[in-house]
């Protein structure tokens, strides 16, 4: 039997590495017993006496079923394709070997994706998310940069198949936006996006500078999980001020002809949330949910080790607080300052290709947590 080509062997090694990590995250040896426990509880006739607890149980059970199924499917596909390669080589059938090698490459991509998804096991990782973008130092340049980031995240979310709803938007005086807030709905939306909180720095030749000089701009991004109804976050009426106002949107379908936009200020924390895309009643509901999500995020930050200091201490959108640099001139590079992950494909990144950055930060978070647990022991 001929030895496997080096490229194919590397692909197989990558798949096996992903499978090993998936098995560890899943605790595969105990998974069947945990599933048996779930199944026994599902058959309990009193289960739906508490609908919220029942729904959580069903979700947890389905997540375990999906995780087991993904692991076993990848493992079986790996075995099948290795057998095909061996058969093709024995029968000197190059076409069979080639087809199996192509299938293995696709399987490696799938395995890496599942490995990454397995990292999303935080308390609120499975939740929908709010995403806020605020321009910082840099005037018109910064407003244009904020608009570019908003487009980048919308593109990323759409590629994931997520639903994106614009909650509020304040246009810049000359170009771009001063701020925007989105609700992004989809499985693990918060888990994916949480590492994007921080200041993003852009370096480029300014299209607004007649002298064509290089400019540096800053925009802050903040991400908060949408709070489930069963998570009890108390907001006292005396602690908030609710204002209504007329939206100052750019025109078209988002123009309000009445004072339907809503702003809620939370006095103890200084948090301000706004919504201007729906009726006043809906805006109040959206703002309260956003406020509770912000307060919940503060509690998560207190109880868990956050990946980067910027996420804990938001700071101003300016020098010293950035998590990522996007350099368009004099060379092309996007680099995350926490993980050192970088790419020269700036166009791809600005078109929403962010998974590599998110994966690197998620992996850093897991390794950091493991070290913290070890020190705790």
Tab-separated table of C-alpha atoms in Angstrom:
chain	number	residue	atom	x	y	z
A	1	UNK	CA	0.000	0.000	0.000
A	2	UNK	CA	1.357	3.402	-1.006
A	3	UNK	CA	1.866	5.946	1.788
A	4	UNK	CA	-0.715	8.718	1.963
A	5	UNK	CA	0.221	12.013	0.318
A	6	UNK	CA	1.633	14.553	2.800
A	7	UNK	CA	-1.155	17.074	2.074
A	8	UNK	CA	-3.848	14.478	2.684
A	9	UNK	CA	-2.117	13.273	5.852
A	10	UNK	CA	-2.097	16.865	7.144
A	11	UNK	CA	-5.828	17.101	6.438
A	12	UNK	CA	-6.474	13.848	8.318
A	13	UNK	CA	-4.340	15.064	11.236
A	14	UNK	CA	-6.362	18.293	11.383
A	15	UNK	CA	-9.646	16.369	11.440
A	16	UNK	CA	-8.403	14.045	14.186
A	17	UNK	CA	-7.225	17.024	16.225
A	18	UNK	CA	-10.668	18.626	15.915
A	19	UNK	CA	-12.327	15.332	16.879
A	20	UNK	CA	-10.147	15.016	19.973
A	21	UNK	CA	-11.000	18.542	21.069
A	22	UNK	CA	-14.701	17.972	20.341
A	23	UNK	CA	-14.626	14.806	22.440
A	24	UNK	CA	-13.012	16.699	25.313
A	25	UNK	CA	-15.494	19.578	25.186
A	26	UNK	CA	-18.392	17.130	24.918
A	27	UNK	CA	-16.971	14.760	27.558
A	28	UNK	CA	-17.884	12.061	25.074
A	29	UNK	CA	-17.461	9.118	27.450
A	30	UNK	CA	-20.223	10.392	29.757
A	31	UNK	CA	-22.446	11.881	27.008
A	32	UNK	CA	-24.647	8.770	26.500
A	33	UNK	CA	-25.398	8.603	30.236
A	34	UNK	CA	-26.281	12.298	30.349
A	35	UNK	CA	-28.568	11.805	27.364
A	36	UNK	CA	-30.290	8.918	29.169
A	37	UNK	CA	-30.902	11.239	32.124
A	38	UNK	CA	-32.377	13.887	29.820
A	39	UNK	CA	-34.642	11.315	28.171
A	40	UNK	CA	-35.890	10.098	31.548
A	41	UNK	CA	-36.712	13.644	32.628
A	42	UNK	CA	-38.479	14.356	29.325
A	43	UNK	CA	-40.836	11.448	30.033
A	44	UNK	CA	-41.778	12.883	33.436
A	45	UNK	CA	-45.514	13.802	33.196
A	46	UNK	CA	-44.972	16.799	35.520
A	47	UNK	CA	-42.256	18.301	33.291
A	48	UNK	CA	-44.468	20.977	31.733
A	49	UNK	CA	-45.804	22.147	35.093
A	50	UNK	CA	-42.926	24.613	34.846
A	51	UNK	CA	-42.868	25.635	31.131
A	52	UNK	CA	-39.687	27.728	31.411
A	53	UNK	CA	-37.731	24.913	33.061
A	54	UNK	CA	-39.145	22.431	30.550
A	55	UNK	CA	-38.083	24.562	27.588
A	56	UNK	CA	-34.567	24.912	29.016
A	57	UNK	CA	-34.382	21.160	29.536
A	58	UNK	CA	-35.496	20.502	25.959
A	59	UNK	CA	-32.931	22.989	24.629
A	60	UNK	CA	-30.125	21.439	26.680
A	61	UNK	CA	-31.126	17.951	25.557
A	62	UNK	CA	-31.211	19.000	21.895
A	63	UNK	CA	-27.803	20.671	22.196
A	64	UNK	CA	-26.369	17.427	23.578
A	65	UNK	CA	-28.031	15.371	20.824
A	66	UNK	CA	-26.632	17.743	18.177
A	67	UNK	CA	-23.140	17.658	19.679
A	68	UNK	CA	-23.065	13.850	19.852
A	69	UNK	CA	-24.451	13.605	16.322
A	70	UNK	CA	-21.893	16.035	14.896
A	71	UNK	CA	-18.965	14.232	16.548
A	72	UNK	CA	-20.072	10.755	15.449
A	73	UNK	CA	-20.925	11.900	11.903
A	74	UNK	CA	-17.482	13.482	11.398
A	75	UNK	CA	-15.739	10.445	12.849
A	76	UNK	CA	-17.697	8.086	10.562
A	77	UNK	CA	-17.078	10.230	7.473
A	78	UNK	CA	-13.349	10.238	8.253
A	79	UNK	CA	-13.318	6.439	8.503
A	80	UNK	CA	-15.341	6.025	5.291
A	81	UNK	CA	-13.098	8.303	3.236
A	82	UNK	CA	-9.890	6.730	4.535
A	83	UNK	CA	-11.270	3.333	3.510
A	84	UNK	CA	-12.108	4.736	0.051
A	85	UNK	CA	-8.560	6.028	-0.366
A	86	UNK	CA	-7.139	2.661	0.626
A	87	UNK	CA	-9.503	0.868	-1.776
A	88	UNK	CA	-8.713	3.274	-4.610
A	89	UNK	CA	-4.986	2.809	-4.132
A	90	UNK	CA	-5.328	-1.004	-4.044
A	91	UNK	CA	-7.312	-0.943	-7.276
A	92	UNK	CA	-5.181	1.818	-8.810
A	93	UNK	CA	-8.296	4.001	-9.201
A	94	UNK	CA	-7.029	7.586	-9.069
A	95	UNK	CA	-10.541	9.041	-9.467
A	96	UNK	CA	-11.813	7.372	-6.284
A	97	UNK	CA	-8.741	8.560	-4.373
A	98	UNK	CA	-9.164	12.136	-5.610
A	99	UNK	CA	-12.870	12.237	-4.695
A	100	UNK	CA	-12.115	10.979	-1.193
A	101	UNK	CA	-9.322	13.535	-0.742
A	102	UNK	CA	-11.668	16.356	-1.785
A	103	UNK	CA	-14.271	15.045	0.649
A	104	UNK	CA	-11.670	15.029	3.438
A	105	UNK	CA	-10.839	18.693	2.808
A	106	UNK	CA	-14.510	19.603	3.149
A	107	UNK	CA	-14.723	17.456	6.272
A	108	UNK	CA	-11.727	19.269	7.786
A	109	UNK	CA	-13.507	22.590	7.291
A	110	UNK	CA	-16.670	21.231	8.911
A	111	UNK	CA	-14.708	19.724	11.811
A	112	UNK	CA	-12.939	23.030	12.468
A	113	UNK	CA	-16.292	24.827	12.436
A	114	UNK	CA	-17.800	22.362	14.927
A	115	UNK	CA	-14.701	22.621	17.094
A	116	UNK	CA	-15.142	26.386	17.199
A	117	UNK	CA	-18.852	26.159	17.981
A	118	UNK	CA	-17.998	23.865	20.895
A	119	UNK	CA	-16.159	26.777	22.507
A	120	UNK	CA	-19.444	28.686	22.764
A	121	UNK	CA	-20.511	27.302	26.105
A	122	UNK	CA	-20.697	30.455	28.221
A	123	UNK	CA	-23.735	31.355	30.282
A	124	UNK	CA	-25.265	33.601	27.605
A	125	UNK	CA	-23.374	32.466	24.483
A	126	UNK	CA	-26.471	30.946	22.889
A	127	UNK	CA	-28.463	34.189	23.222
A	128	UNK	CA	-29.325	36.796	20.631
A	129	UNK	CA	-27.294	39.992	20.966
A	130	UNK	CA	-27.362	43.757	20.871
A	131	UNK	CA	-24.523	45.431	18.962
A	132	UNK	CA	-23.733	49.117	19.467
A	133	UNK	CA	-21.325	51.151	17.350
A	134	UNK	CA	-20.161	54.642	18.367
A	135	UNK	CA	-17.753	56.858	16.452
A	136	UNK	CA	-14.850	58.227	18.462
A	137	UNK	CA	-11.844	60.455	17.894
A	138	UNK	CA	-11.535	61.586	14.296
A	139	UNK	CA	-14.635	63.628	13.346
A	140	UNK	CA	-15.988	62.913	9.856
A	141	UNK	CA	-13.346	60.212	9.376
A	142	UNK	CA	-14.538	58.409	12.485
A	143	UNK	CA	-18.196	58.646	11.432
A	144	UNK	CA	-17.318	57.109	8.081
A	145	UNK	CA	-15.335	54.381	9.879
A	146	UNK	CA	-18.342	53.668	12.126
A	147	UNK	CA	-20.458	53.229	9.001
A	148	UNK	CA	-17.880	50.829	7.528
A	149	UNK	CA	-17.908	48.767	10.728
A	150	UNK	CA	-21.718	48.677	10.760
A	151	UNK	CA	-21.664	47.333	7.196
A	152	UNK	CA	-18.981	44.777	8.161
A	153	UNK	CA	-21.032	43.359	11.028
A	154	UNK	CA	-24.271	43.313	9.033
A	155	UNK	CA	-22.469	41.407	6.260
A	156	UNK	CA	-21.024	38.965	8.805
A	157	UNK	CA	-24.431	38.364	10.403
A	158	UNK	CA	-26.133	37.847	7.045
A	159	UNK	CA	-23.512	35.250	6.076
A	160	UNK	CA	-24.379	33.414	9.294
A	161	UNK	CA	-28.059	33.479	8.362
A	162	UNK	CA	-28.872	35.732	11.309
A	163	UNK	CA	-31.701	38.259	11.413
A	164	UNK	CA	-30.479	41.863	11.734
A	165	UNK	CA	-32.738	44.651	13.020
A	166	UNK	CA	-31.647	48.287	13.151
A	167	UNK	CA	-32.759	49.655	16.528
A	168	UNK	CA	-31.506	53.226	16.232
A	169	UNK	CA	-29.112	55.289	14.166
A	170	UNK	CA	-27.657	58.813	14.374
A	171	UNK	CA	-26.174	60.057	11.088
A	172	UNK	CA	-22.880	61.946	10.952
A	173	UNK	CA	-22.898	65.628	10.096
A	174	UNK	CA	-21.022	65.187	6.811
A	175	UNK	CA	-20.793	61.434	6.243
A	176	UNK	CA	-21.304	58.070	7.891
A	177	UNK	CA	-22.913	57.621	11.290
A	178	UNK	CA	-22.239	58.860	14.792
A	179	UNK	CA	-23.845	55.772	16.271
A	180	UNK	CA	-26.009	52.768	15.491
A	181	UNK	CA	-27.598	49.987	17.505
A	182	UNK	CA	-28.639	46.592	16.137
A	183	UNK	CA	-30.374	43.512	17.451
A	184	UNK	CA	-28.916	40.361	15.919
A	185	UNK	CA	-30.979	37.201	16.242
A	186	UNK	CA	-29.616	33.697	15.751
A	187	UNK	CA	-28.095	30.711	17.553
A	188	UNK	CA	-24.904	31.745	19.410
A	189	UNK	CA	-25.101	35.332	18.135
A	190	UNK	CA	-23.777	36.704	21.430
A	191	UNK	CA	-21.196	33.934	21.768
A	192	UNK	CA	-19.702	34.812	18.403
A	193	UNK	CA	-19.829	38.586	18.737
A	194	UNK	CA	-18.895	39.105	22.397
A	195	UNK	CA	-15.176	39.269	21.618
A	196	UNK	CA	-15.768	42.234	19.283
A	197	UNK	CA	-16.370	44.616	22.208
A	198	UNK	CA	-13.667	47.266	22.288
A	199	UNK	CA	-12.129	50.006	20.177
A	200	UNK	CA	-11.368	49.421	16.493
A	201	UNK	CA	-8.660	51.547	14.843
A	202	UNK	CA	-8.511	52.443	11.138
A	203	UNK	CA	-5.457	53.795	9.298
A	204	UNK	CA	-5.954	54.942	5.688
A	205	UNK	CA	-5.600	57.765	3.175
A	206	UNK	CA	-8.641	59.888	3.963
A	207	UNK	CA	-11.147	60.344	1.097
A	208	UNK	CA	-12.196	63.551	2.869
A	209	UNK	CA	-8.700	65.104	2.854
A	210	UNK	CA	-7.790	67.000	-0.316
A	211	UNK	CA	-4.120	66.661	0.634
A	212	UNK	CA	-4.508	62.854	0.618
A	213	UNK	CA	-2.865	62.441	4.000
A	214	UNK	CA	-3.003	59.358	6.147
A	215	UNK	CA	-5.575	59.522	8.958
A	216	UNK	CA	-6.193	57.394	12.040
A	217	UNK	CA	-9.777	56.924	13.226
A	218	UNK	CA	-11.370	55.155	16.171
A	219	UNK	CA	-14.787	53.602	16.702
A	220	UNK	CA	-16.030	51.665	19.721
A	221	UNK	CA	-18.107	48.501	19.527
A	222	UNK	CA	-20.124	47.166	22.466
A	223	UNK	CA	-21.923	43.822	22.539
A	224	UNK	CA	-24.560	42.704	25.058
A	225	UNK	CA	-26.607	39.492	25.230
A	226	UNK	CA	-30.364	39.762	24.815
A	227	UNK	CA	-31.701	38.742	28.216
A	228	UNK	CA	-34.057	35.760	28.290
A	229	UNK	CA	-37.429	36.394	29.887
A	230	UNK	CA	-36.594	33.934	32.674
A	231	UNK	CA	-33.542	35.949	33.765
A	232	UNK	CA	-34.720	38.324	36.464
A	233	UNK	CA	-33.126	41.769	36.122
A	234	UNK	CA	-34.841	44.321	38.368
A	235	UNK	CA	-35.072	47.934	37.165
A	236	UNK	CA	-36.660	50.353	39.625
A	237	UNK	CA	-38.882	53.088	38.178
A	238	UNK	CA	-37.106	55.692	40.340
A	239	UNK	CA	-33.770	54.756	38.749
A	240	UNK	CA	-34.702	55.625	35.173
A	241	UNK	CA	-35.832	58.601	33.098
A	242	UNK	CA	-37.825	57.990	29.921
A	243	UNK	CA	-37.757	60.655	27.186
A	244	UNK	CA	-39.567	60.688	23.857
A	245	UNK	CA	-38.302	62.629	20.869
A	246	UNK	CA	-38.544	62.860	17.108
A	247	UNK	CA	-36.068	60.723	15.217
A	248	UNK	CA	-33.425	62.518	13.160
A	249	UNK	CA	-32.935	59.725	10.643
A	250	UNK	CA	-31.562	60.275	7.169
A	251	UNK	CA	-34.928	59.933	5.516
A	252	UNK	CA	-37.048	57.331	3.762
A	253	UNK	CA	-38.825	54.670	5.751
A	254	UNK	CA	-37.070	55.515	9.020
A	255	UNK	CA	-38.431	59.075	9.330
A	256	UNK	CA	-40.821	59.511	12.246
A	257	UNK	CA	-43.584	62.094	11.891
A	258	UNK	CA	-44.399	61.934	15.634
A	259	UNK	CA	-42.306	61.912	18.805
A	260	UNK	CA	-42.206	58.112	18.821
A	261	UNK	CA	-38.473	57.565	19.455
A	262	UNK	CA	-37.602	56.636	23.039
A	263	UNK	CA	-34.543	57.216	25.212
A	264	UNK	CA	-34.100	55.625	28.644
A	265	UNK	CA	-31.420	56.849	31.057
A	266	UNK	CA	-30.431	54.606	33.978
A	267	UNK	CA	-29.179	56.871	36.777
A	268	UNK	CA	-27.156	54.373	38.911
A	269	UNK	CA	-24.969	53.279	36.004
A	270	UNK	CA	-25.283	56.171	33.541
A	271	UNK	CA	-26.408	53.749	30.817
A	272	UNK	CA	-28.429	55.370	28.018
A	273	UNK	CA	-30.372	53.308	25.484
A	274	UNK	CA	-32.442	54.497	22.536
A	275	UNK	CA	-34.798	53.085	19.928
A	276	UNK	CA	-36.374	54.948	17.017
A	277	UNK	CA	-37.499	52.362	14.489
A	278	UNK	CA	-40.912	51.268	15.816
A	279	UNK	CA	-44.001	52.679	17.521
A	280	UNK	CA	-43.512	54.409	20.869
A	281	UNK	CA	-44.913	51.405	22.742
A	282	UNK	CA	-42.551	49.034	20.924
A	283	UNK	CA	-39.647	51.431	21.441
A	284	UNK	CA	-40.220	51.391	25.204
A	285	UNK	CA	-40.161	47.605	25.166
A	286	UNK	CA	-36.998	47.524	23.039
A	287	UNK	CA	-35.250	50.053	25.301
A	288	UNK	CA	-36.122	48.168	28.479
A	289	UNK	CA	-34.822	44.924	27.006
A	290	UNK	CA	-31.632	46.676	25.892
A	291	UNK	CA	-31.182	48.229	29.349
A	292	UNK	CA	-31.666	44.889	31.081
A	293	UNK	CA	-29.170	43.328	28.677
A	294	UNK	CA	-26.596	46.009	29.533
A	295	UNK	CA	-27.139	45.437	33.260
A	296	UNK	CA	-26.908	41.673	32.760
A	297	UNK	CA	-23.649	42.111	30.851
A	298	UNK	CA	-22.255	44.076	33.792
A	299	UNK	CA	-23.102	41.148	36.064
A	300	UNK	CA	-21.466	38.687	33.655
A	301	UNK	CA	-18.348	40.840	33.608
A	302	UNK	CA	-18.190	40.804	37.397
A	303	UNK	CA	-18.539	37.030	37.605
A	304	UNK	CA	-16.346	35.887	34.755
A	305	UNK	CA	-12.843	36.435	33.431
A	306	UNK	CA	-13.218	38.555	30.302
A	307	UNK	CA	-10.853	37.945	27.404
A	308	UNK	CA	-9.417	41.456	27.265
A	309	UNK	CA	-9.133	44.454	29.536
A	310	UNK	CA	-10.794	46.678	26.963
A	311	UNK	CA	-13.993	44.673	27.272
A	312	UNK	CA	-13.989	45.214	31.038
A	313	UNK	CA	-12.894	48.846	30.920
A	314	UNK	CA	-14.504	50.267	27.802
A	315	UNK	CA	-12.678	53.606	27.914
A	316	UNK	CA	-12.877	56.238	25.201
A	317	UNK	CA	-12.674	55.385	21.529
A	318	UNK	CA	-9.116	56.578	21.111
A	319	UNK	CA	-5.437	55.727	21.537
A	320	UNK	CA	-4.551	53.011	24.037
A	321	UNK	CA	-7.906	51.231	24.095
A	322	UNK	CA	-7.952	49.507	20.719
A	323	UNK	CA	-8.384	45.758	20.347
A	324	UNK	CA	-7.842	45.618	16.597
A	325	UNK	CA	-6.105	47.687	13.915
A	326	UNK	CA	-7.247	47.896	10.302
A	327	UNK	CA	-4.453	49.325	8.145
A	328	UNK	CA	-5.365	50.138	4.519
A	329	UNK	CA	-2.299	52.336	3.720
A	330	UNK	CA	0.650	52.173	3.269
A	331	UNK	CA	0.139	48.382	3.397
A	332	UNK	CA	-2.861	46.072	3.831
A	333	UNK	CA	-3.285	44.391	7.204
A	334	UNK	CA	-5.862	43.724	9.912
A	335	UNK	CA	-4.354	42.642	13.239
A	336	UNK	CA	-5.984	41.760	16.551
A	337	UNK	CA	-3.852	43.112	19.370
A	338	UNK	CA	-5.035	40.506	21.902
A	339	UNK	CA	-4.302	37.333	19.941
A	340	UNK	CA	-1.856	38.652	17.279
A	341	UNK	CA	-4.082	37.006	14.665
A	342	UNK	CA	-3.700	38.947	11.409
A	343	UNK	CA	-4.536	38.869	7.726
A	344	UNK	CA	-3.697	40.928	4.647
A	345	UNK	CA	-7.183	40.341	3.205
A	346	UNK	CA	-8.573	43.692	4.365
A	347	UNK	CA	-11.344	43.656	1.766
A	348	UNK	CA	-12.549	40.253	2.948
A	349	UNK	CA	-12.578	41.392	6.573
A	350	UNK	CA	-14.529	44.561	5.788
A	351	UNK	CA	-16.963	42.372	3.826
A	352	UNK	CA	-17.640	40.366	6.989
A	353	UNK	CA	-14.996	37.604	7.027
A	354	UNK	CA	-14.456	37.747	10.790
A	355	UNK	CA	-14.580	34.110	11.889
A	356	UNK	CA	-10.796	33.763	12.043
A	357	UNK	CA	-10.516	36.662	14.494
A	358	UNK	CA	-13.409	35.375	16.580
A	359	UNK	CA	-11.979	31.853	16.639
A	360	UNK	CA	-8.601	33.084	17.841
A	361	UNK	CA	-10.187	35.122	20.631
A	362	UNK	CA	-12.489	32.292	21.687
A	363	UNK	CA	-9.512	29.935	21.855
A	364	UNK	CA	-7.612	32.494	23.937
A	365	UNK	CA	-10.567	32.779	26.300
A	366	UNK	CA	-10.717	29.010	26.773
A	367	UNK	CA	-6.964	28.676	27.387
A	368	UNK	CA	-7.101	31.604	29.819
A	369	UNK	CA	-10.005	30.008	31.671
A	370	UNK	CA	-8.148	26.694	31.840
A	371	UNK	CA	-5.110	28.416	33.357
A	372	UNK	CA	-7.311	30.230	35.870
A	373	UNK	CA	-9.013	26.964	36.844
A	374	UNK	CA	-5.642	25.271	37.279
A	375	UNK	CA	-4.407	28.084	39.509
A	376	UNK	CA	-7.635	27.884	41.494
A	377	UNK	CA	-7.089	24.182	42.097
